[in-house]
């Protein structure tokens, strides 16, 4: 494995006095005045450029304090300039957010050592080394730390008992941290032995007892090292035999184990075999040209092998080596922490590793979750758990689900420890924070999970049913159109035995619109509820409320099926129709026709024309198909006369033969505007587009009977330039509502427009009134409508297809005096009438 990169010595800042002015220079080396001036100007220019660079980096860090690379560049610039105060502050600021690399710790320590002038600065440098060795495993950093303490600590250099004890404890810590490092651990063992040998020399010859103790310490160090699988074990054995010979224990240099105790020989052979098993993995890791991805795979293979061998100390050292080389690999940190949770379970080690893992991989929510769980296992204080949780929620996670996991982990922990005297308000506050932070982005399923858990804890732990109901009421305000919200709210009331409250919820929600078959499901659920829990009167009331609603939903469903069938027929004939129109156009292109003839050929027959007239032309067939569509504006090449009536005729109800011909629109340069405020009129629309200009016509679609706006309009423009400008006003407010603007494209048909952004899926379902007896504005009686008949009375035709409002074959004699619709044909007869040519 490649050794760590050597760190260049720090350039010490220039002395305050600027150096010695009295030093004499040889005459041959004395520069001329011009050379000196040129050098001074260049230095000043470089210094000015460095200062500008430093200011730019400071500004960048103010804007982006978490930019790792900017921190590194800022420190390098300050180190070059020699501004030691700013340099210290910059290093501390970076270490507040990120762990520093071993190289950066070495540079920092060397800079401080070069500036130290008294023994008082020794403690500051020692603290720097201590901080550095705790962040990553670095044999070189440990060696420098040991050398610094040995040289600069007065108690150690004077060999006082306290100094000896301190130094030996430090060496033991180093051996524990890196003594099992296969390729570099021998450096720490060698340094330890050299220190003890130096102590042996200082012992006077007369103190035989102390000298014998020191000799035994050195011998023990040799024996310990020879039992550890390390590189260059053979040279260590040779060195040991040579040292024993110096102590008067003769041995044969040509024999490997002559003079070596049998237990040491056995341990040496076992360690050597262990090293040979790992040599192949070490050779792969020593490949300097390997990419990070390749090196990660090699480490993972090596770790899998070590874990199978079952030595936790060796596994831990190998993980430390891996995260030191690949510090932002979440796979390594996840594997390391999981292994410690399973196998080691030492609180101090767990705290240290999890702290470093979350500083290196702040964006991995799973690490934070495991961190909180691990702290709870080792019985950490609530203050420590709260601090870690607060750090976690301030991080940037890729998905909102990961934030939810962190919040829920915190709640689970508080719930488990509520018996330890924790206040329920902590749980409540955590839920409130989660709801405020996550609700705008959470999906329905996740939000439902969060609020259901909250309501459950309020009910079970807090014994506060009112608070639990408050949670569900707030959820209904935000997601009242979600069936599961009502189901779980009702389920909670049922579990508590609150039958009356559950019945009230059914009464509130049975008439609401839900996705899919949810509207029918909630009606049937209410009936089952009353069958199992209510009186006969309760059951009868539920049936009375639900029956009209179910009929309304069935009618809507049948209308949708008829519409789909009609569209299917239209699509089958579309290819033939298109080819016919193309041939007809090619024949007519060179003919000069009077305007009246052109106008007569293209528009469709009026919607009130007879069946025979409507079935004779293609345009009549298209108009009939168009009339089937419900609740939206669907146009082919020509608008039906029903939708494009002149307002004056609509008001008078004139259906005679003098009705004006509808205009012809090709939508070549037209936009479709939806979600218009119902109070807006044509003038409001014209004013809305006045800033871009180019409006040639505005067609606000209105209800045929009430003449009220339907919230939809077509706007024609002079050219594409004005049209493109109009499209940019999408989602801008007209009066109090944001309008949706799209290019009108009749060729795509209704279905393609329904798939657009204005479609909401279940929004097309009818919604009954609050009492469930009648739809809003409907005058339809509650009595059952005979099967096969579609009967709609009154002026509100919100959910009726246009074919039902005014079907093909309508005549004025069928008109009722009050303007309502007469009784229609059966569905089957009406469908046949539509599709007949």
Short mmCIF file of N, CA and C in Angstrom, two decimals, residues 652-813:
data_model
loop_
_atom_site.label_atom_id
_atom_site.label_comp_id
_atom_site.label_asym_id
_atom_site.label_seq_id
_atom_site.Cartn_x
_atom_site.Cartn_y
_atom_site.Cartn_z
N UNK A 652 -83.40 34.90 -26.74
CA UNK A 652 -84.80 34.84 -27.15
C UNK A 652 -85.28 33.42 -27.33
N UNK A 653 -84.33 32.45 -27.32
CA UNK A 653 -84.72 31.06 -27.52
C UNK A 653 -85.18 30.79 -28.93
N UNK A 654 -84.81 31.63 -29.90
CA UNK A 654 -85.23 31.47 -31.28
C UNK A 654 -84.61 30.22 -31.88
N UNK A 655 -85.41 29.30 -32.36
CA UNK A 655 -84.92 28.09 -33.00
C UNK A 655 -85.43 27.97 -34.43
N UNK A 656 -85.89 29.06 -34.98
CA UNK A 656 -86.45 29.02 -36.32
C UNK A 656 -85.41 28.96 -37.40
N UNK A 657 -85.84 28.98 -38.62
CA UNK A 657 -84.94 28.84 -39.77
C UNK A 657 -84.15 30.09 -40.04
N UNK A 658 -84.52 31.22 -39.42
CA UNK A 658 -83.77 32.47 -39.63
C UNK A 658 -82.56 32.59 -38.73
N UNK A 659 -82.22 31.55 -37.98
CA UNK A 659 -81.07 31.59 -37.07
C UNK A 659 -79.80 31.84 -37.86
N UNK A 660 -78.91 32.77 -37.41
CA UNK A 660 -77.68 33.09 -38.16
C UNK A 660 -76.79 31.87 -38.28
N UNK A 661 -76.09 31.81 -39.37
CA UNK A 661 -75.14 30.72 -39.59
C UNK A 661 -73.95 30.87 -38.64
N UNK A 662 -73.44 29.78 -38.11
CA UNK A 662 -72.27 29.89 -37.23
C UNK A 662 -71.03 30.26 -38.01
N UNK A 663 -70.12 30.96 -37.34
CA UNK A 663 -68.85 31.31 -37.97
C UNK A 663 -67.97 30.09 -38.11
N UNK A 664 -67.02 30.20 -39.00
CA UNK A 664 -66.08 29.09 -39.24
C UNK A 664 -64.73 29.44 -38.61
N UNK A 665 -64.23 28.56 -37.73
CA UNK A 665 -62.96 28.79 -37.04
C UNK A 665 -62.03 27.61 -37.33
N UNK A 666 -60.82 27.93 -37.70
CA UNK A 666 -59.86 26.83 -37.96
C UNK A 666 -58.80 26.71 -36.88
N UNK A 667 -58.79 27.62 -35.89
CA UNK A 667 -57.84 27.55 -34.77
C UNK A 667 -56.39 27.54 -35.24
N UNK A 668 -56.12 28.24 -36.34
CA UNK A 668 -54.74 28.30 -36.81
C UNK A 668 -53.85 29.09 -35.85
N UNK A 669 -54.41 30.09 -35.17
CA UNK A 669 -53.63 30.94 -34.27
C UNK A 669 -54.50 31.27 -33.05
N UNK A 670 -54.82 30.22 -32.30
CA UNK A 670 -55.81 30.34 -31.22
C UNK A 670 -55.28 29.68 -29.95
N UNK A 671 -55.61 30.26 -28.82
CA UNK A 671 -55.29 29.64 -27.53
C UNK A 671 -56.58 29.23 -26.84
N UNK A 672 -56.47 28.24 -25.97
CA UNK A 672 -57.60 27.79 -25.16
C UNK A 672 -57.32 28.18 -23.72
N UNK A 673 -58.21 28.95 -23.11
CA UNK A 673 -58.03 29.47 -21.76
C UNK A 673 -59.05 28.78 -20.85
N UNK A 674 -58.56 28.17 -19.77
CA UNK A 674 -59.45 27.49 -18.82
C UNK A 674 -59.21 28.02 -17.41
N UNK A 675 -60.05 27.57 -16.48
CA UNK A 675 -60.00 28.01 -15.07
C UNK A 675 -60.21 29.52 -14.94
N UNK A 676 -61.08 30.07 -15.81
CA UNK A 676 -61.38 31.50 -15.76
C UNK A 676 -62.38 31.76 -14.64
N UNK A 677 -62.17 32.84 -13.94
CA UNK A 677 -63.13 33.23 -12.91
C UNK A 677 -64.51 33.41 -13.56
N UNK A 678 -65.53 32.84 -12.94
CA UNK A 678 -66.87 32.86 -13.54
C UNK A 678 -67.45 34.27 -13.64
N UNK A 679 -66.85 35.23 -12.92
CA UNK A 679 -67.31 36.60 -13.01
C UNK A 679 -66.69 37.35 -14.18
N UNK A 680 -65.66 36.78 -14.78
CA UNK A 680 -64.95 37.46 -15.86
C UNK A 680 -65.78 37.44 -17.15
N UNK A 681 -65.70 38.52 -17.93
CA UNK A 681 -66.37 38.59 -19.22
C UNK A 681 -65.35 38.82 -20.33
N UNK A 682 -65.86 39.04 -21.56
CA UNK A 682 -64.95 39.21 -22.69
C UNK A 682 -64.04 40.42 -22.51
N UNK A 683 -64.54 41.47 -21.93
CA UNK A 683 -63.74 42.68 -21.75
C UNK A 683 -62.59 42.43 -20.77
N UNK A 684 -62.88 41.62 -19.72
CA UNK A 684 -61.81 41.27 -18.77
C UNK A 684 -60.71 40.49 -19.48
N UNK A 685 -61.12 39.57 -20.36
CA UNK A 685 -60.11 38.80 -21.11
C UNK A 685 -59.30 39.70 -22.04
N UNK A 686 -60.01 40.63 -22.71
CA UNK A 686 -59.29 41.54 -23.62
C UNK A 686 -58.30 42.41 -22.85
N UNK A 687 -58.70 42.85 -21.65
CA UNK A 687 -57.80 43.64 -20.82
C UNK A 687 -56.62 42.80 -20.34
N UNK A 688 -56.86 41.51 -20.05
CA UNK A 688 -55.81 40.59 -19.59
C UNK A 688 -54.70 40.45 -20.63
N UNK A 689 -55.09 40.43 -21.93
CA UNK A 689 -54.10 40.26 -23.00
C UNK A 689 -53.72 41.59 -23.64
N UNK A 690 -54.11 42.71 -23.03
CA UNK A 690 -53.83 44.01 -23.65
C UNK A 690 -52.35 44.33 -23.71
N UNK A 691 -51.57 43.77 -22.77
CA UNK A 691 -50.14 44.10 -22.75
C UNK A 691 -49.38 43.47 -23.92
N UNK A 692 -49.94 42.42 -24.54
CA UNK A 692 -49.25 41.80 -25.68
C UNK A 692 -49.91 42.14 -27.00
N UNK A 693 -51.21 42.50 -26.97
CA UNK A 693 -51.91 42.92 -28.17
C UNK A 693 -52.13 41.77 -29.14
N UNK A 694 -52.67 42.13 -30.32
CA UNK A 694 -52.84 41.15 -31.37
C UNK A 694 -54.09 40.32 -31.26
N UNK A 695 -55.01 40.63 -30.33
CA UNK A 695 -56.23 39.85 -30.16
C UNK A 695 -57.22 40.22 -31.26
N UNK A 696 -57.71 39.21 -31.99
CA UNK A 696 -58.69 39.45 -33.05
C UNK A 696 -60.10 39.01 -32.67
N UNK A 697 -60.20 38.04 -31.79
CA UNK A 697 -61.54 37.57 -31.40
C UNK A 697 -61.45 36.86 -30.05
N UNK A 698 -62.51 36.98 -29.26
CA UNK A 698 -62.60 36.31 -27.96
C UNK A 698 -63.94 35.58 -27.92
N UNK A 699 -63.90 34.29 -27.66
CA UNK A 699 -65.13 33.49 -27.59
C UNK A 699 -65.23 32.88 -26.20
N UNK A 700 -65.99 33.50 -25.36
CA UNK A 700 -66.21 33.01 -23.99
C UNK A 700 -67.38 32.04 -24.01
N UNK A 701 -67.14 30.80 -23.61
CA UNK A 701 -68.17 29.77 -23.67
C UNK A 701 -69.13 29.92 -22.48
N UNK A 702 -70.42 29.86 -22.80
CA UNK A 702 -71.45 30.09 -21.79
C UNK A 702 -72.44 28.94 -21.76
N UNK A 703 -73.10 28.77 -20.63
CA UNK A 703 -74.16 27.78 -20.52
C UNK A 703 -75.33 28.21 -21.40
N UNK A 704 -75.91 27.27 -22.15
CA UNK A 704 -76.94 27.62 -23.12
C UNK A 704 -78.22 28.14 -22.48
N UNK A 705 -78.47 27.71 -21.24
CA UNK A 705 -79.73 28.09 -20.62
C UNK A 705 -79.55 29.26 -19.64
N UNK A 706 -78.55 29.15 -18.78
CA UNK A 706 -78.35 30.21 -17.78
C UNK A 706 -77.55 31.38 -18.34
N UNK A 707 -76.85 31.15 -19.46
CA UNK A 707 -75.99 32.17 -20.09
C UNK A 707 -74.83 32.59 -19.20
N UNK A 708 -74.56 31.82 -18.17
CA UNK A 708 -73.42 32.14 -17.31
C UNK A 708 -72.15 31.56 -17.91
N UNK A 709 -71.04 32.21 -17.61
CA UNK A 709 -69.74 31.74 -18.13
C UNK A 709 -69.43 30.34 -17.61
N UNK A 710 -68.82 29.54 -18.46
CA UNK A 710 -68.39 28.21 -18.06
C UNK A 710 -66.91 28.18 -17.66
N UNK A 711 -66.26 29.34 -17.62
CA UNK A 711 -64.85 29.39 -17.22
C UNK A 711 -63.90 28.96 -18.32
N UNK A 712 -64.37 28.94 -19.57
CA UNK A 712 -63.55 28.50 -20.70
C UNK A 712 -63.68 29.51 -21.83
N UNK A 713 -62.61 29.67 -22.61
CA UNK A 713 -62.66 30.63 -23.71
C UNK A 713 -61.62 30.28 -24.75
N UNK A 714 -61.90 30.72 -25.99
CA UNK A 714 -60.92 30.67 -27.08
C UNK A 714 -60.57 32.11 -27.44
N UNK A 715 -59.30 32.37 -27.66
CA UNK A 715 -58.84 33.71 -28.03
C UNK A 715 -58.00 33.58 -29.29
N UNK A 716 -58.41 34.31 -30.35
CA UNK A 716 -57.68 34.29 -31.62
C UNK A 716 -56.70 35.45 -31.66
N UNK A 717 -55.54 35.21 -32.31
CA UNK A 717 -54.49 36.23 -32.43
C UNK A 717 -54.12 36.43 -33.90
N UNK A 718 -53.48 37.59 -34.14
CA UNK A 718 -53.08 37.92 -35.50
C UNK A 718 -52.04 36.94 -36.06
N UNK A 719 -51.06 36.59 -35.22
CA UNK A 719 -49.97 35.74 -35.71
C UNK A 719 -49.39 34.95 -34.55
N UNK A 720 -48.44 34.08 -34.87
CA UNK A 720 -47.81 33.22 -33.88
C UNK A 720 -47.00 34.01 -32.86
N UNK A 721 -46.46 35.15 -33.26
CA UNK A 721 -45.67 35.95 -32.32
C UNK A 721 -46.52 36.38 -31.14
N UNK A 722 -47.73 36.89 -31.44
CA UNK A 722 -48.61 37.29 -30.34
C UNK A 722 -49.11 36.07 -29.58
N UNK A 723 -49.33 34.97 -30.29
CA UNK A 723 -49.80 33.76 -29.61
C UNK A 723 -48.77 33.23 -28.62
N UNK A 724 -47.49 33.21 -29.05
CA UNK A 724 -46.43 32.74 -28.14
C UNK A 724 -46.34 33.63 -26.91
N UNK A 725 -46.52 34.93 -27.10
CA UNK A 725 -46.50 35.84 -25.94
C UNK A 725 -47.66 35.54 -24.99
N UNK A 726 -48.81 35.20 -25.58
CA UNK A 726 -49.97 34.89 -24.74
C UNK A 726 -49.75 33.62 -23.93
N UNK A 727 -49.08 32.63 -24.54
CA UNK A 727 -48.82 31.37 -23.83
C UNK A 727 -47.96 31.59 -22.59
N UNK A 728 -47.12 32.61 -22.62
CA UNK A 728 -46.24 32.89 -21.48
C UNK A 728 -47.02 33.44 -20.27
N UNK A 729 -48.26 33.83 -20.49
CA UNK A 729 -49.08 34.34 -19.38
C UNK A 729 -49.79 33.21 -18.64
N UNK A 730 -49.43 31.97 -18.96
CA UNK A 730 -50.01 30.80 -18.28
C UNK A 730 -49.78 30.91 -16.77
N UNK A 731 -50.80 30.56 -16.00
CA UNK A 731 -50.78 30.56 -14.53
C UNK A 731 -50.74 31.97 -13.92
N UNK A 732 -51.00 33.01 -14.74
CA UNK A 732 -51.14 34.35 -14.18
C UNK A 732 -52.59 34.57 -13.76
N UNK A 733 -52.79 35.51 -12.83
CA UNK A 733 -54.12 35.71 -12.25
C UNK A 733 -54.98 36.61 -13.15
N UNK A 734 -56.19 36.16 -13.41
CA UNK A 734 -57.23 36.98 -14.01
C UNK A 734 -58.32 37.12 -12.95
N UNK A 735 -58.52 38.34 -12.48
CA UNK A 735 -59.34 38.59 -11.29
C UNK A 735 -58.71 37.87 -10.09
N UNK A 736 -59.31 36.78 -9.60
CA UNK A 736 -58.76 36.13 -8.40
C UNK A 736 -58.25 34.72 -8.67
N UNK A 737 -58.34 34.25 -9.92
CA UNK A 737 -57.93 32.87 -10.22
C UNK A 737 -56.81 32.85 -11.24
N UNK A 738 -55.93 31.86 -11.09
CA UNK A 738 -54.85 31.66 -12.05
C UNK A 738 -55.39 30.87 -13.24
N UNK A 739 -55.31 31.46 -14.42
CA UNK A 739 -55.84 30.80 -15.62
C UNK A 739 -54.81 29.86 -16.22
N UNK A 740 -55.29 28.83 -16.89
CA UNK A 740 -54.43 27.91 -17.63
C UNK A 740 -54.57 28.21 -19.11
N UNK A 741 -53.43 28.35 -19.79
CA UNK A 741 -53.42 28.74 -21.21
C UNK A 741 -52.66 27.70 -22.00
N UNK A 742 -53.27 27.23 -23.08
CA UNK A 742 -52.62 26.25 -23.95
C UNK A 742 -53.00 26.54 -25.39
N UNK A 743 -52.15 26.14 -26.32
CA UNK A 743 -52.45 26.31 -27.74
C UNK A 743 -53.62 25.41 -28.12
N UNK A 744 -54.56 25.95 -28.83
CA UNK A 744 -55.70 25.15 -29.27
C UNK A 744 -55.28 24.27 -30.44
N UNK A 745 -55.57 22.97 -30.29
CA UNK A 745 -55.18 22.00 -31.33
C UNK A 745 -56.32 21.01 -31.51
N UNK A 746 -57.30 21.34 -32.37
CA UNK A 746 -58.47 20.46 -32.51
C UNK A 746 -58.11 19.08 -33.03
N UNK A 747 -56.97 18.95 -33.73
CA UNK A 747 -56.62 17.66 -34.33
C UNK A 747 -56.37 16.59 -33.28
N UNK A 748 -56.04 17.00 -32.06
CA UNK A 748 -55.73 16.01 -31.02
C UNK A 748 -56.99 15.44 -30.38
N UNK A 749 -58.11 16.12 -30.51
CA UNK A 749 -59.34 15.59 -29.95
C UNK A 749 -59.43 15.80 -28.45
N UNK A 750 -60.54 15.42 -27.92
CA UNK A 750 -60.81 15.65 -26.49
C UNK A 750 -59.93 14.84 -25.57
N UNK A 751 -59.67 13.58 -25.93
CA UNK A 751 -58.95 12.72 -25.00
C UNK A 751 -57.54 13.22 -24.76
N UNK A 752 -56.89 13.73 -25.80
CA UNK A 752 -55.53 14.22 -25.58
C UNK A 752 -55.53 15.45 -24.72
N UNK A 753 -56.60 16.29 -24.81
CA UNK A 753 -56.66 17.46 -23.95
C UNK A 753 -56.96 17.07 -22.52
N UNK A 754 -57.75 16.02 -22.33
CA UNK A 754 -58.05 15.58 -20.97
C UNK A 754 -56.82 15.07 -20.27
N UNK A 755 -55.84 14.60 -21.01
CA UNK A 755 -54.60 14.10 -20.39
C UNK A 755 -53.66 15.21 -20.01
N UNK A 756 -54.02 16.47 -20.31
CA UNK A 756 -53.15 17.59 -20.03
C UNK A 756 -53.16 17.98 -18.58
N UNK A 757 -52.46 19.09 -18.25
CA UNK A 757 -52.29 19.48 -16.85
C UNK A 757 -53.57 19.90 -16.16
N UNK A 758 -54.62 20.26 -16.93
CA UNK A 758 -55.84 20.70 -16.27
C UNK A 758 -56.69 19.54 -15.79
N UNK A 759 -56.33 18.32 -16.21
CA UNK A 759 -57.11 17.15 -15.79
C UNK A 759 -56.73 16.74 -14.39
N UNK A 760 -57.70 16.43 -13.55
CA UNK A 760 -57.45 16.04 -12.18
C UNK A 760 -57.95 14.65 -11.87
N UNK A 761 -58.21 13.86 -12.85
CA UNK A 761 -58.62 12.50 -12.58
C UNK A 761 -60.04 12.44 -12.07
N UNK A 762 -60.18 12.38 -10.77
CA UNK A 762 -61.50 12.17 -10.20
C UNK A 762 -62.33 13.44 -10.14
N UNK A 763 -61.77 14.58 -10.54
CA UNK A 763 -62.54 15.82 -10.48
C UNK A 763 -63.74 15.79 -11.41
N UNK A 764 -63.73 14.90 -12.40
CA UNK A 764 -64.85 14.85 -13.32
C UNK A 764 -66.05 14.14 -12.73
N UNK A 765 -65.87 13.50 -11.57
CA UNK A 765 -66.99 12.82 -10.93
C UNK A 765 -67.99 13.83 -10.42
N UNK A 766 -69.28 13.49 -10.47
CA UNK A 766 -70.28 14.41 -9.91
C UNK A 766 -70.20 14.41 -8.40
N UNK A 767 -70.48 15.54 -7.80
CA UNK A 767 -70.52 15.66 -6.35
C UNK A 767 -71.90 16.09 -5.93
N UNK A 768 -72.47 15.30 -5.07
CA UNK A 768 -73.83 15.60 -4.63
C UNK A 768 -73.80 16.70 -3.60
N UNK A 769 -75.01 17.16 -3.23
CA UNK A 769 -75.11 18.18 -2.20
C UNK A 769 -74.79 17.63 -0.84
N UNK A 770 -74.78 18.51 0.15
CA UNK A 770 -74.40 18.09 1.48
C UNK A 770 -75.38 17.08 2.06
N UNK A 771 -76.64 17.21 1.71
CA UNK A 771 -77.61 16.30 2.30
C UNK A 771 -77.73 15.02 1.52
N UNK A 772 -77.14 14.94 0.35
CA UNK A 772 -77.11 13.73 -0.43
C UNK A 772 -78.40 13.43 -1.14
N UNK A 773 -79.45 14.20 -0.95
CA UNK A 773 -80.71 13.89 -1.59
C UNK A 773 -80.71 14.27 -3.04
N UNK A 774 -80.09 15.40 -3.35
CA UNK A 774 -80.10 15.90 -4.72
C UNK A 774 -78.74 16.48 -5.05
N UNK A 775 -78.41 16.46 -6.32
CA UNK A 775 -77.21 17.14 -6.76
C UNK A 775 -77.43 18.63 -6.68
N UNK A 776 -76.36 19.43 -6.57
CA UNK A 776 -76.53 20.87 -6.47
C UNK A 776 -77.33 21.43 -7.63
N UNK A 777 -78.39 22.15 -7.31
CA UNK A 777 -79.19 22.80 -8.35
C UNK A 777 -80.10 21.87 -9.10
N UNK A 778 -80.10 20.61 -8.79
CA UNK A 778 -80.91 19.66 -9.55
C UNK A 778 -82.33 19.64 -9.01
N UNK A 779 -83.30 19.61 -9.92
CA UNK A 779 -84.70 19.50 -9.52
C UNK A 779 -85.21 18.09 -9.70
N UNK A 780 -84.30 17.13 -9.90
CA UNK A 780 -84.71 15.75 -10.12
C UNK A 780 -85.30 15.19 -8.85
N UNK A 781 -86.47 14.55 -8.91
CA UNK A 781 -87.08 13.98 -7.69
C UNK A 781 -86.32 12.77 -7.23
N UNK A 782 -86.53 12.38 -5.96
CA UNK A 782 -85.81 11.26 -5.38
C UNK A 782 -86.34 9.92 -5.85
N UNK A 783 -87.55 9.89 -6.42
CA UNK A 783 -88.09 8.60 -6.81
C UNK A 783 -87.25 7.99 -7.91
N UNK A 784 -87.31 6.69 -7.99
CA UNK A 784 -86.43 5.94 -8.91
C UNK A 784 -86.82 6.22 -10.36
N UNK A 785 -85.80 6.38 -11.20
CA UNK A 785 -86.02 6.57 -12.63
C UNK A 785 -86.07 5.20 -13.28
N UNK A 786 -87.06 4.91 -14.11
CA UNK A 786 -87.14 3.58 -14.72
C UNK A 786 -85.90 3.26 -15.51
N UNK A 787 -85.47 1.99 -15.43
CA UNK A 787 -84.27 1.54 -16.11
C UNK A 787 -84.44 1.72 -17.62
N UNK A 788 -83.40 2.21 -18.26
CA UNK A 788 -83.42 2.43 -19.69
C UNK A 788 -83.83 3.82 -20.07
N UNK A 789 -84.38 4.59 -19.11
CA UNK A 789 -84.79 5.96 -19.40
C UNK A 789 -83.81 6.92 -18.76
N UNK A 790 -83.52 8.00 -19.47
CA UNK A 790 -82.70 9.07 -18.92
C UNK A 790 -83.57 10.29 -18.88
N UNK A 791 -83.87 10.74 -17.66
CA UNK A 791 -84.78 11.86 -17.52
C UNK A 791 -84.11 12.96 -16.73
N UNK A 792 -83.92 14.11 -17.37
CA UNK A 792 -83.31 15.26 -16.69
C UNK A 792 -84.23 16.43 -16.86
N UNK A 793 -84.63 17.03 -15.77
CA UNK A 793 -85.54 18.18 -15.83
C UNK A 793 -84.86 19.37 -15.22
N UNK A 794 -85.44 20.54 -15.44
CA UNK A 794 -84.87 21.75 -14.89
C UNK A 794 -83.80 22.31 -15.81
N UNK A 795 -83.13 23.36 -15.33
CA UNK A 795 -82.16 24.06 -16.16
C UNK A 795 -80.73 23.63 -15.93
N UNK A 796 -80.46 22.93 -14.82
CA UNK A 796 -79.08 22.54 -14.52
C UNK A 796 -78.75 21.24 -15.23
N UNK A 797 -77.83 21.32 -16.17
CA UNK A 797 -77.41 20.12 -16.92
C UNK A 797 -75.91 19.92 -16.77
N UNK A 798 -75.44 20.16 -15.53
CA UNK A 798 -73.99 20.15 -15.30
C UNK A 798 -73.34 18.83 -15.69
N UNK A 799 -74.01 17.70 -15.37
CA UNK A 799 -73.39 16.41 -15.60
C UNK A 799 -74.05 15.65 -16.75
N UNK A 800 -74.91 16.32 -17.51
CA UNK A 800 -75.57 15.67 -18.64
C UNK A 800 -74.79 15.93 -19.91
N UNK A 801 -74.67 14.94 -20.79
CA UNK A 801 -74.02 15.19 -22.07
C UNK A 801 -74.87 16.11 -22.92
N UNK A 802 -74.20 16.81 -23.86
CA UNK A 802 -74.96 17.73 -24.70
C UNK A 802 -76.02 16.99 -25.52
N UNK A 803 -75.76 15.74 -25.81
CA UNK A 803 -76.74 14.96 -26.55
C UNK A 803 -78.02 14.79 -25.76
N UNK A 804 -77.89 14.77 -24.43
CA UNK A 804 -79.09 14.66 -23.60
C UNK A 804 -79.78 16.02 -23.49
N UNK A 805 -78.95 17.07 -23.42
CA UNK A 805 -79.53 18.41 -23.34
C UNK A 805 -80.33 18.74 -24.58
N UNK A 806 -79.79 18.48 -25.77
CA UNK A 806 -80.49 18.77 -27.01
C UNK A 806 -80.04 17.75 -28.03
N UNK A 807 -80.63 16.57 -28.07
CA UNK A 807 -80.17 15.49 -28.93
C UNK A 807 -80.51 15.72 -30.39
N UNK A 808 -79.86 14.94 -31.22
CA UNK A 808 -80.15 14.98 -32.64
C UNK A 808 -81.60 14.57 -32.86
N UNK A 809 -82.30 15.33 -33.65
CA UNK A 809 -83.71 15.02 -33.88
C UNK A 809 -84.65 15.85 -33.06
N UNK A 810 -84.11 16.80 -32.31
CA UNK A 810 -84.95 17.66 -31.47
C UNK A 810 -85.78 18.60 -32.33
N UNK A 811 -86.98 18.82 -31.97
CA UNK A 811 -87.86 19.75 -32.69
C UNK A 811 -88.47 20.71 -31.71
N UNK A 812 -88.93 21.82 -32.22
CA UNK A 812 -89.47 22.87 -31.35
C UNK A 812 -90.73 22.43 -30.66
N UNK A 813 -91.44 21.47 -31.22
CA UNK A 813 -92.68 21.06 -30.57
C UNK A 813 -92.41 20.30 -29.28
#
